[in-house]
mmCIF file of N, CA, C and O in Angstrom:
data_model
loop_
_atom_site.group_PDB
_atom_site.id
_atom_site.type_symbol
_atom_site.label_atom_id
_atom_site.label_comp_id
_atom_site.label_asym_id
_atom_site.label_seq_id
_atom_site.Cartn_x
_atom_site.Cartn_y
_atom_site.Cartn_z
ATOM 1 N N MET A 1 -23.467 54.910 11.567
ATOM 2 C CA MET A 1 -23.032 53.044 11.040
ATOM 3 C C MET A 1 -23.179 52.501 12.322
ATOM 4 O O MET A 1 -22.596 52.906 13.507
ATOM 5 N N ARG A 2 -23.535 51.342 11.730
ATOM 6 C CA ARG A 2 -23.765 50.176 12.868
ATOM 7 C C ARG A 2 -22.801 49.159 12.667
ATOM 8 O O ARG A 2 -21.733 48.810 12.058
ATOM 9 N N PRO A 3 -22.128 48.628 13.993
ATOM 10 C CA PRO A 3 -21.270 47.886 14.346
ATOM 11 C C PRO A 3 -21.415 46.290 14.108
ATOM 12 O O PRO A 3 -22.693 45.892 13.992
ATOM 13 N N ILE A 4 -20.413 45.976 13.699
ATOM 14 C CA ILE A 4 -20.424 44.222 12.794
ATOM 15 C C ILE A 4 -20.974 43.479 14.330
ATOM 16 O O ILE A 4 -19.659 43.801 15.201
ATOM 17 N N ARG A 5 -21.622 42.410 13.855
ATOM 18 C CA ARG A 5 -21.908 41.367 15.171
ATOM 19 C C ARG A 5 -21.366 40.803 15.076
ATOM 20 O O ARG A 5 -21.045 39.768 13.741
ATOM 21 N N SER A 6 -20.009 40.379 15.424
ATOM 22 C CA SER A 6 -19.303 38.915 14.983
ATOM 23 C C SER A 6 -19.638 37.470 15.687
ATOM 24 O O SER A 6 -19.308 36.518 15.285
ATOM 25 N N GLY A 7 -20.650 37.539 16.786
ATOM 26 C CA GLY A 7 -20.769 36.630 17.211
ATOM 27 C C GLY A 7 -21.590 35.612 16.207
ATOM 28 O O GLY A 7 -21.182 34.469 16.212
ATOM 29 N N PRO A 8 -22.078 35.831 15.769
ATOM 30 C CA PRO A 8 -23.064 34.856 14.603
ATOM 31 C C PRO A 8 -22.426 34.276 13.927
ATOM 32 O O PRO A 8 -21.932 33.156 12.389
ATOM 33 N N PHE A 9 -21.268 35.614 13.025
ATOM 34 C CA PHE A 9 -20.230 34.585 11.695
ATOM 35 C C PHE A 9 -19.407 33.742 12.440
ATOM 36 O O PHE A 9 -19.320 32.813 11.682
ATOM 37 N N LEU A 10 -18.921 34.505 13.469
ATOM 38 C CA LEU A 10 -18.119 33.284 14.586
ATOM 39 C C LEU A 10 -18.513 31.976 14.445
ATOM 40 O O LEU A 10 -17.697 30.467 14.291
ATOM 41 N N ALA A 11 -19.639 32.106 14.939
ATOM 42 C CA ALA A 11 -20.475 30.620 14.860
ATOM 43 C C ALA A 11 -20.419 29.908 13.380
ATOM 44 O O ALA A 11 -20.435 28.482 13.437
ATOM 45 N N GLY A 12 -20.959 30.352 12.556
ATOM 46 C CA GLY A 12 -21.078 29.880 11.260
ATOM 47 C C GLY A 12 -19.662 29.275 10.412
ATOM 48 O O GLY A 12 -19.983 28.624 10.292
ATOM 49 N N LEU A 13 -18.313 30.102 11.099
ATOM 50 C CA LEU A 13 -17.333 29.886 10.611
ATOM 51 C C LEU A 13 -16.837 28.259 11.519
ATOM 52 O O LEU A 13 -16.004 27.583 10.536
ATOM 53 N N LEU A 14 -17.317 28.245 12.530
ATOM 54 C CA LEU A 14 -16.450 27.300 13.459
ATOM 55 C C LEU A 14 -17.592 26.303 12.788
ATOM 56 O O LEU A 14 -17.011 24.919 12.525
ATOM 57 N N THR A 15 -18.744 26.121 12.850
ATOM 58 C CA THR A 15 -19.630 25.670 12.575
ATOM 59 C C THR A 15 -19.040 24.863 10.736
ATOM 60 O O THR A 15 -18.886 23.775 10.786
ATOM 61 N N ALA A 16 -18.493 25.505 10.187
ATOM 62 C CA ALA A 16 -18.184 25.421 8.703
ATOM 63 C C ALA A 16 -16.995 24.483 8.829
ATOM 64 O O ALA A 16 -16.725 23.161 8.359
ATOM 65 N N CYS A 17 -15.933 24.998 9.537
ATOM 66 C CA CYS A 17 -15.109 23.807 9.754
ATOM 67 C C CYS A 17 -15.365 23.015 11.122
ATOM 68 O O CYS A 17 -14.460 21.636 10.445
ATOM 69 N N VAL A 18 -15.925 22.436 11.929
ATOM 70 C CA VAL A 18 -16.226 21.393 12.062
ATOM 71 C C VAL A 18 -16.774 19.895 11.551
ATOM 72 O O VAL A 18 -16.679 19.084 11.373
ATOM 73 N N ALA A 19 -17.937 20.704 10.200
ATOM 74 C CA ALA A 19 -18.358 19.769 9.304
ATOM 75 C C ALA A 19 -17.109 19.462 8.729
ATOM 76 O O ALA A 19 -17.112 18.408 7.891
ATOM 77 N N ALA A 20 -16.304 20.616 7.956
ATOM 78 C CA ALA A 20 -15.065 19.685 6.907
ATOM 79 C C ALA A 20 -14.141 18.601 7.812
ATOM 80 O O ALA A 20 -13.519 18.021 7.274
ATOM 81 N N LEU A 21 -13.814 18.276 9.224
ATOM 82 C CA LEU A 21 -12.863 17.383 9.515
ATOM 83 C C LEU A 21 -13.043 16.580 8.853
ATOM 84 O O LEU A 21 -12.391 15.735 8.935
ATOM 85 N N PRO A 22 -14.441 15.630 8.586
ATOM 86 C CA PRO A 22 -14.561 14.441 8.413
ATOM 87 C C PRO A 22 -14.001 14.268 7.052
ATOM 88 O O PRO A 22 -13.123 13.025 6.488
ATOM 89 N N THR A 23 -14.476 14.956 6.601
ATOM 90 C CA THR A 23 -13.696 15.263 4.983
ATOM 91 C C THR A 23 -11.904 15.310 4.561
ATOM 92 O O THR A 23 -11.565 14.097 4.344
ATOM 93 N N LEU A 24 -11.496 15.358 5.706
ATOM 94 C CA LEU A 24 -10.017 16.265 5.760
ATOM 95 C C LEU A 24 -9.541 15.257 6.334
ATOM 96 O O LEU A 24 -8.019 14.144 5.989
ATOM 97 N N ALA A 25 -10.042 14.213 7.444
ATOM 98 C CA ALA A 25 -9.662 12.729 7.852
ATOM 99 C C ALA A 25 -9.838 11.678 6.564
ATOM 100 O O ALA A 25 -9.069 10.540 6.868
ATOM 101 N N GLU A 26 -10.706 11.655 6.127
ATOM 102 C CA GLU A 26 -10.885 10.425 4.564
ATOM 103 C C GLU A 26 -9.606 11.497 3.182
ATOM 104 O O GLU A 26 -9.764 9.955 2.377
ATOM 105 N N ALA A 27 -9.398 12.104 3.570
ATOM 106 C CA ALA A 27 -8.258 12.248 2.228
ATOM 107 C C ALA A 27 -7.402 10.913 2.037
ATOM 108 O O ALA A 27 -6.725 11.497 0.849
ATOM 109 N N ARG A 28 -6.931 10.150 2.818
ATOM 110 C CA ARG A 28 -5.792 9.508 2.603
ATOM 111 C C ARG A 28 -6.223 8.280 2.293
ATOM 112 O O ARG A 28 -6.951 7.691 2.894
ATOM 113 N N PRO A 29 -5.588 8.052 0.449
ATOM 114 C CA PRO A 29 -6.136 6.804 0.213
ATOM 115 C C PRO A 29 -5.783 5.875 0.715
ATOM 116 O O PRO A 29 -4.974 5.340 1.543
ATOM 117 N N ASP A 30 -6.633 4.218 1.175
ATOM 118 C CA ASP A 30 -6.386 3.369 1.334
ATOM 119 C C ASP A 30 -6.022 2.449 0.677
ATOM 120 O O ASP A 30 -6.589 1.624 -0.275
ATOM 121 N N THR A 31 -5.161 1.487 1.074
ATOM 122 C CA THR A 31 -4.476 0.061 0.332
ATOM 123 C C THR A 31 -5.655 -0.391 -0.019
ATOM 124 O O THR A 31 -5.781 -1.273 -1.584
ATOM 125 N N ARG A 32 -6.497 -0.496 0.585
ATOM 126 C CA ARG A 32 -7.171 -2.327 1.169
ATOM 127 C C ARG A 32 -8.348 -1.855 -0.443
ATOM 128 O O ARG A 32 -9.512 -2.414 -0.450
ATOM 129 N N THR A 33 -8.450 -0.584 -0.313
ATOM 130 C CA THR A 33 -9.792 -0.249 -1.528
ATOM 131 C C THR A 33 -8.738 0.041 -2.977
ATOM 132 O O THR A 33 -10.027 -0.005 -4.033
ATOM 133 N N PHE A 34 -7.765 -0.511 -3.421
ATOM 134 C CA PHE A 34 -7.598 -0.820 -4.445
ATOM 135 C C PHE A 34 -6.959 -1.978 -5.056
ATOM 136 O O PHE A 34 -6.508 -2.499 -3.932
ATOM 137 N N THR A 35 -6.571 -2.337 -6.363
ATOM 138 C CA THR A 35 -5.934 -3.372 -6.451
ATOM 139 C C THR A 35 -4.024 -3.242 -6.004
ATOM 140 O O THR A 35 -4.336 -1.711 -6.256
ATOM 141 N N CYS A 36 -3.571 -4.118 -6.045
ATOM 142 C CA CYS A 36 -2.250 -4.184 -6.069
ATOM 143 C C CYS A 36 -1.680 -3.420 -7.440
ATOM 144 O O CYS A 36 -1.023 -2.622 -7.436
ATOM 145 N N ASP A 37 -2.284 -3.653 -8.385
ATOM 146 C CA ASP A 37 -1.455 -2.772 -9.462
ATOM 147 C C ASP A 37 -1.787 -1.354 -9.164
ATOM 148 O O ASP A 37 -0.790 -0.287 -9.853
ATOM 149 N N GLN A 38 -2.790 -1.362 -8.553
ATOM 150 C CA GLN A 38 -3.015 0.245 -8.709
ATOM 151 C C GLN A 38 -2.134 0.761 -7.464
ATOM 152 O O GLN A 38 -1.921 2.332 -8.090
ATOM 153 N N VAL A 39 -1.929 0.154 -6.396
ATOM 154 C CA VAL A 39 -1.264 0.792 -5.681
ATOM 155 C C VAL A 39 0.229 1.268 -5.964
ATOM 156 O O VAL A 39 0.232 2.066 -6.229
ATOM 157 N N ARG A 40 0.392 0.190 -7.071
ATOM 158 C CA ARG A 40 2.151 0.411 -7.108
ATOM 159 C C ARG A 40 2.015 1.418 -8.013
ATOM 160 O O ARG A 40 3.132 2.157 -8.096
ATOM 161 N N SER A 41 0.910 1.965 -9.234
ATOM 162 C CA SER A 41 0.618 2.716 -10.056
ATOM 163 C C SER A 41 0.453 3.949 -9.464
ATOM 164 O O SER A 41 1.525 4.958 -9.805
ATOM 165 N N ILE A 42 -0.159 4.023 -8.785
ATOM 166 C CA ILE A 42 -0.203 5.706 -7.511
ATOM 167 C C ILE A 42 0.967 5.419 -7.088
ATOM 168 O O ILE A 42 1.837 6.893 -6.787
ATOM 169 N N VAL A 43 1.834 4.388 -6.434
ATOM 170 C CA VAL A 43 3.272 4.864 -6.080
ATOM 171 C C VAL A 43 4.249 5.693 -6.993
ATOM 172 O O VAL A 43 4.826 6.619 -6.440
ATOM 173 N N GLN A 44 4.344 5.157 -8.088
ATOM 174 C CA GLN A 44 5.321 5.180 -9.003
ATOM 175 C C GLN A 44 4.900 6.928 -9.417
ATOM 176 O O GLN A 44 5.801 7.409 -9.794
ATOM 177 N N ASN A 45 3.490 7.152 -9.644
ATOM 178 C CA ASN A 45 2.950 8.022 -10.567
ATOM 179 C C ASN A 45 3.188 9.668 -9.022
ATOM 180 O O ASN A 45 3.607 10.615 -9.603
ATOM 181 N N GLU A 46 2.973 9.151 -8.284
ATOM 182 C CA GLU A 46 3.423 10.660 -7.064
ATOM 183 C C GLU A 46 4.313 10.137 -6.712
ATOM 184 O O GLU A 46 5.003 11.460 -6.116
ATOM 185 N N ARG A 47 5.380 9.206 -6.426
ATOM 186 C CA ARG A 47 7.139 9.389 -6.052
ATOM 187 C C ARG A 47 6.498 8.598 -4.691
ATOM 188 O O ARG A 47 8.079 8.175 -3.786
ATOM 189 N N ALA A 48 6.683 9.485 -3.718
ATOM 190 C CA ALA A 48 6.427 9.766 -2.192
ATOM 191 C C ALA A 48 5.087 10.121 -2.127
ATOM 192 O O ALA A 48 4.086 11.112 -2.251
ATOM 193 N N ILE A 49 3.678 9.076 -0.790
ATOM 194 C CA ILE A 49 2.561 9.347 -1.068
ATOM 195 C C ILE A 49 2.889 8.661 0.158
ATOM 196 O O ILE A 49 3.264 7.571 0.510
ATOM 197 N N THR A 50 1.619 9.337 1.214
ATOM 198 C CA THR A 50 1.302 8.511 2.583
ATOM 199 C C THR A 50 -0.328 7.847 2.402
ATOM 200 O O THR A 50 -0.893 8.439 1.994
ATOM 201 N N MET A 51 -0.254 6.482 2.442
ATOM 202 C CA MET A 51 -1.860 5.645 1.988
ATOM 203 C C MET A 51 -1.936 4.850 3.337
ATOM 204 O O MET A 51 -1.124 4.730 4.619
ATOM 205 N N ASN A 52 -3.851 5.084 3.737
ATOM 206 C CA ASN A 52 -3.944 4.077 5.224
ATOM 207 C C ASN A 52 -3.834 2.685 4.691
ATOM 208 O O ASN A 52 -3.638 2.375 3.149
ATOM 209 N N THR A 53 -3.042 1.672 5.532
ATOM 210 C CA THR A 53 -3.290 0.389 5.254
ATOM 211 C C THR A 53 -3.857 -0.621 6.245
ATOM 212 O O THR A 53 -3.871 -1.857 6.198
ATOM 213 N N GLY A 54 -4.510 0.161 7.057
ATOM 214 C CA GLY A 54 -5.575 -0.283 7.784
ATOM 215 C C GLY A 54 -6.541 0.177 8.607
ATOM 216 O O GLY A 54 -6.386 1.443 8.111
ATOM 217 N N ALA A 55 -7.867 0.231 9.330
ATOM 218 C CA ALA A 55 -8.220 1.050 10.036
ATOM 219 C C ALA A 55 -7.699 2.110 11.046
ATOM 220 O O ALA A 55 -8.502 3.085 11.123
ATOM 221 N N HIS A 56 -6.604 1.527 11.267
ATOM 222 C CA HIS A 56 -5.731 2.644 11.917
ATOM 223 C C HIS A 56 -4.279 2.735 11.820
ATOM 224 O O HIS A 56 -3.483 3.227 12.791
ATOM 225 N N SER A 57 -4.059 2.286 10.529
ATOM 226 C CA SER A 57 -2.324 2.599 10.277
ATOM 227 C C SER A 57 -2.342 3.350 9.010
ATOM 228 O O SER A 57 -3.268 2.870 8.002
ATOM 229 N N TYR A 58 -1.373 3.746 8.875
ATOM 230 C CA TYR A 58 -1.074 4.284 7.733
ATOM 231 C C TYR A 58 0.915 4.630 7.571
ATOM 232 O O TYR A 58 1.681 3.838 8.572
ATOM 233 N N GLU A 59 1.235 4.098 6.251
ATOM 234 C CA GLU A 59 2.678 4.329 5.974
ATOM 235 C C GLU A 59 3.319 5.499 4.539
ATOM 236 O O GLU A 59 2.125 5.489 3.902
ATOM 237 N N ARG A 60 4.128 5.213 4.811
ATOM 238 C CA ARG A 60 4.460 6.577 3.418
ATOM 239 C C ARG A 60 4.966 6.038 2.547
ATOM 240 O O ARG A 60 6.438 4.221 3.109
ATOM 241 N N PHE A 61 5.087 5.549 1.037
ATOM 242 C CA PHE A 61 5.818 4.586 0.422
ATOM 243 C C PHE A 61 6.096 5.696 -0.710
ATOM 244 O O PHE A 61 5.717 6.829 -1.135
ATOM 245 N N VAL A 62 7.448 5.473 -0.656
ATOM 246 C CA VAL A 62 8.273 6.269 -1.901
ATOM 247 C C VAL A 62 8.659 5.082 -3.426
ATOM 248 O O VAL A 62 8.589 3.846 -2.845
ATOM 249 N N SER A 63 8.716 5.574 -4.432
ATOM 250 C CA SER A 63 9.032 4.917 -5.770
ATOM 251 C C SER A 63 10.966 3.984 -6.079
ATOM 252 O O SER A 63 10.972 3.431 -6.326
ATOM 253 N N ASP A 64 11.711 5.104 -4.817
ATOM 254 C CA ASP A 64 12.703 4.609 -4.988
ATOM 255 C C ASP A 64 13.312 5.900 -4.004
ATOM 256 O O ASP A 64 12.869 6.639 -2.700
ATOM 257 N N ARG A 65 14.896 5.370 -4.206
ATOM 258 C CA ARG A 65 15.478 5.974 -2.723
ATOM 259 C C ARG A 65 15.985 7.983 -3.011
ATOM 260 O O ARG A 65 16.121 8.261 -1.897
ATOM 261 N N SER A 66 15.639 8.304 -4.042
ATOM 262 C CA SER A 66 16.026 9.855 -4.123
ATOM 263 C C SER A 66 14.785 10.497 -3.425
ATOM 264 O O SER A 66 15.029 11.255 -3.106
ATOM 265 N N GLN A 67 13.514 9.834 -3.008
ATOM 266 C CA GLN A 67 12.337 10.046 -2.103
ATOM 267 C C GLN A 67 13.274 10.374 -0.384
ATOM 268 O O GLN A 67 12.327 10.589 0.369
ATOM 269 N N CYS A 68 14.173 9.686 -0.652
ATOM 270 C CA CYS A 68 14.301 9.573 1.176
ATOM 271 C C CYS A 68 15.321 10.726 1.813
ATOM 272 O O CYS A 68 16.106 11.231 0.763
ATOM 273 N N MET A 69 15.798 10.439 3.042
ATOM 274 C CA MET A 69 16.637 11.760 3.343
ATOM 275 C C MET A 69 17.968 11.184 3.507
ATOM 276 O O MET A 69 18.253 9.828 3.299
ATOM 277 N N TYR A 70 19.282 11.676 3.713
ATOM 278 C CA TYR A 70 20.308 11.549 3.260
ATOM 279 C C TYR A 70 21.127 10.223 4.117
ATOM 280 O O TYR A 70 21.480 8.990 3.574
ATOM 281 N N MET A 71 20.832 9.595 5.697
ATOM 282 C CA MET A 71 21.043 8.881 6.011
ATOM 283 C C MET A 71 20.022 7.851 5.959
ATOM 284 O O MET A 71 19.609 6.985 6.488
ATOM 285 N N GLU A 72 19.055 7.725 5.025
ATOM 286 C CA GLU A 72 18.262 6.945 5.002
ATOM 287 C C GLU A 72 18.212 5.643 4.112
ATOM 288 O O GLU A 72 19.050 6.162 2.968
ATOM 289 N N ILE A 73 17.851 4.990 4.434
ATOM 290 C CA ILE A 73 17.818 3.667 2.750
ATOM 291 C C ILE A 73 16.437 3.085 2.467
ATOM 292 O O ILE A 73 15.597 3.799 3.327
ATOM 293 N N ILE A 74 16.043 2.601 1.832
ATOM 294 C CA ILE A 74 14.541 1.933 1.035
ATOM 295 C C ILE A 74 14.546 0.527 1.631
ATOM 296 O O ILE A 74 15.438 -0.157 1.436
ATOM 297 N N GLU A 75 13.550 0.316 2.311
ATOM 298 C CA GLU A 75 12.622 -1.482 2.273
ATOM 299 C C GLU A 75 11.560 -1.236 1.570
ATOM 300 O O GLU A 75 10.909 -0.862 1.883
ATOM 301 N N PRO A 76 11.618 -2.633 0.735
ATOM 302 C CA PRO A 76 10.427 -3.433 0.067
ATOM 303 C C PRO A 76 9.274 -3.122 1.478
ATOM 304 O O PRO A 76 9.343 -3.556 2.186
ATOM 305 N N VAL A 77 8.299 -2.903 0.203
ATOM 306 C CA VAL A 77 6.564 -2.193 2.104
ATOM 307 C C VAL A 77 5.267 -3.613 1.146
ATOM 308 O O VAL A 77 5.523 -3.781 -0.565
ATOM 309 N N ARG A 78 5.098 -4.143 1.864
ATOM 310 C CA ARG A 78 4.343 -5.303 1.548
ATOM 311 C C ARG A 78 3.070 -4.725 2.215
ATOM 312 O O ARG A 78 2.761 -4.693 3.511
ATOM 313 N N VAL A 79 1.533 -4.591 1.099
ATOM 314 C CA VAL A 79 0.229 -4.108 1.948
ATOM 315 C C VAL A 79 -1.356 -4.996 1.705
ATOM 316 O O VAL A 79 -0.986 -5.752 0.816
ATOM 317 N N PRO A 80 -1.664 -4.898 2.711
ATOM 318 C CA PRO A 80 -3.485 -5.026 1.677
ATOM 319 C C PRO A 80 -4.063 -4.093 0.780
ATOM 320 O O PRO A 80 -3.384 -3.624 0.857
ATOM 321 N N THR A 81 -4.343 -5.394 -0.360
ATOM 322 C CA THR A 81 -5.067 -4.605 -1.175
ATOM 323 C C THR A 81 -6.338 -5.559 -1.445
ATOM 324 O O THR A 81 -6.603 -6.147 -0.470
ATOM 325 N N GLN A 82 -7.043 -4.899 -2.316
ATOM 326 C CA GLN A 82 -8.677 -5.689 -3.130
ATOM 327 C C GLN A 82 -8.025 -7.279 -2.780
ATOM 328 O O GLN A 82 -9.057 -7.748 -2.248
ATOM 329 N N GLU A 83 -7.302 -7.324 -3.485
ATOM 330 C CA GLU A 83 -7.495 -9.121 -4.249
ATOM 331 C C GLU A 83 -5.590 -9.871 -3.105
ATOM 332 O O GLU A 83 -6.043 -11.020 -3.089
ATOM 333 N N THR A 84 -5.381 -9.195 -2.588
ATOM 334 C CA THR A 84 -3.911 -9.658 -1.736
ATOM 335 C C THR A 84 -3.537 -9.166 -0.558
ATOM 336 O O THR A 84 -4.213 -7.728 -0.567
ATOM 337 N N ALA A 85 -3.176 -10.188 0.530
ATOM 338 C CA ALA A 85 -2.405 -9.550 1.366
ATOM 339 C C ALA A 85 -1.501 -8.825 2.101
ATOM 340 O O ALA A 85 -1.090 -8.224 2.661
ATOM 341 N N GLN A 86 -0.732 -9.771 0.819
ATOM 342 C CA GLN A 86 1.024 -8.872 0.852
ATOM 343 C C GLN A 86 0.772 -9.111 -0.818
ATOM 344 O O GLN A 86 2.210 -8.955 -1.660
ATOM 345 N N CYS A 87 0.573 -7.282 -1.091
ATOM 346 C CA CYS A 87 1.197 -6.430 -2.290
ATOM 347 C C CYS A 87 2.414 -5.949 -2.393
ATOM 348 O O CYS A 87 2.384 -4.972 -1.257
ATOM 349 N N PHE A 88 3.496 -6.184 -3.052
ATOM 350 C CA PHE A 88 3.994 -4.927 -2.870
ATOM 351 C C PHE A 88 3.903 -3.529 -3.636
ATOM 352 O O PHE A 88 3.754 -3.706 -4.548
ATOM 353 N N ALA A 89 4.222 -2.605 -2.901
ATOM 354 C CA ALA A 89 3.540 -1.807 -3.173
ATOM 355 C C ALA A 89 4.403 -0.466 -3.117
ATOM 356 O O ALA A 89 4.526 0.770 -4.448
ATOM 357 N N GLY A 90 6.010 -1.067 -2.635
ATOM 358 C CA GLY A 90 6.596 -0.027 -3.185
ATOM 359 C C GLY A 90 7.559 0.431 -2.436
ATOM 360 O O GLY A 90 8.489 -1.614 -1.391
ATOM 361 N N TYR A 91 8.196 1.267 -1.404
ATOM 362 C CA TYR A 91 8.977 1.109 -0.627
ATOM 363 C C TYR A 91 8.824 2.134 0.566
ATOM 364 O O TYR A 91 8.218 3.029 0.208
ATOM 365 N N ARG A 92 9.671 1.732 1.472
ATOM 366 C CA ARG A 92 9.777 2.477 2.957
ATOM 367 C C ARG A 92 10.835 3.158 3.295
ATOM 368 O O ARG A 92 12.020 2.336 2.371
ATOM 369 N N CYS A 93 11.256 4.526 3.566
ATOM 370 C CA CYS A 93 12.535 4.805 3.874
ATOM 371 C C CYS A 93 12.999 4.571 6.036
ATOM 372 O O CYS A 93 11.780 5.031 6.054
ATOM 373 N N ILE A 94 13.834 3.915 5.660
ATOM 374 C CA ILE A 94 14.452 3.554 7.270
ATOM 375 C C ILE A 94 15.491 4.476 7.569
ATOM 376 O O ILE A 94 16.657 4.472 6.304
ATOM 377 N N SER A 95 16.063 4.740 8.630
ATOM 378 C CA SER A 95 16.908 5.400 8.870
ATOM 379 C C SER A 95 18.145 3.857 8.726
ATOM 380 O O SER A 95 18.145 3.011 9.443
ATOM 381 N N VAL A 96 19.536 4.508 8.456
ATOM 382 C CA VAL A 96 20.616 3.583 8.426
ATOM 383 C C VAL A 96 20.922 2.576 9.710
ATOM 384 O O VAL A 96 21.100 1.167 10.208
ATOM 385 N N THR A 97 20.966 3.735 10.648
ATOM 386 C CA THR A 97 21.265 3.371 12.217
ATOM 387 C C THR A 97 19.968 1.914 12.700
ATOM 388 O O THR A 97 20.179 1.448 13.549
ATOM 389 N N ILE A 98 18.969 2.653 12.371
ATOM 390 C CA ILE A 98 17.553 1.529 13.117
ATOM 391 C C ILE A 98 17.934 0.161 12.351
ATOM 392 O O ILE A 98 17.737 -0.595 12.975
ATOM 393 N N ARG A 99 18.492 0.475 10.885
ATOM 394 C CA ARG A 99 18.872 -0.898 10.072
ATOM 395 C C ARG A 99 19.532 -1.962 10.651
ATOM 396 O O ARG A 99 19.655 -3.075 10.898
ATOM 397 N N ARG A 100 20.960 -1.154 11.076
ATOM 398 C CA ARG A 100 22.032 -1.745 11.455
ATOM 399 C C ARG A 100 21.226 -2.168 13.526
ATOM 400 O O ARG A 100 21.848 -3.723 13.643
ATOM 401 N N GLN A 101 20.225 -2.252 14.041
ATOM 402 C CA GLN A 101 20.089 -2.346 15.086
ATOM 403 C C GLN A 101 19.667 -3.931 14.760
ATOM 404 O O GLN A 101 19.387 -4.344 15.997
ATOM 405 N N PHE A 102 18.510 -4.256 13.954
ATOM 406 C CA PHE A 102 17.796 -5.469 13.714
ATOM 407 C C PHE A 102 18.804 -6.070 13.060
ATOM 408 O O PHE A 102 18.230 -7.458 12.716
ATOM 409 N N GLU A 103 20.120 -6.015 12.238
ATOM 410 C CA GLU A 103 20.984 -6.820 11.885
ATOM 411 C C GLU A 103 21.347 -8.024 12.775
ATOM 412 O O GLU A 103 21.778 -7.464 13.617
#
């Protein structure tokens, strides 16, 4: 029996993983590529989703308070879309204690 040579196999596997990285990085939807109605619809359908809001920014959007943790409340979020810079997309969950610090 011949021994299995793992060197070429591992090199091929590593190459495939590295080639897939750009695809994984682009998996998050970008609010700027959708209309305002489309963004709202996505948030309502998914109930909770993380979307890019800029070249280096992202946000988690929720449709209602049920998607937040026990000590969190919701706050309206406005994001840039194809047609407007301030589209109401849904809500973000924020800690009750953080909210009190800024009031």
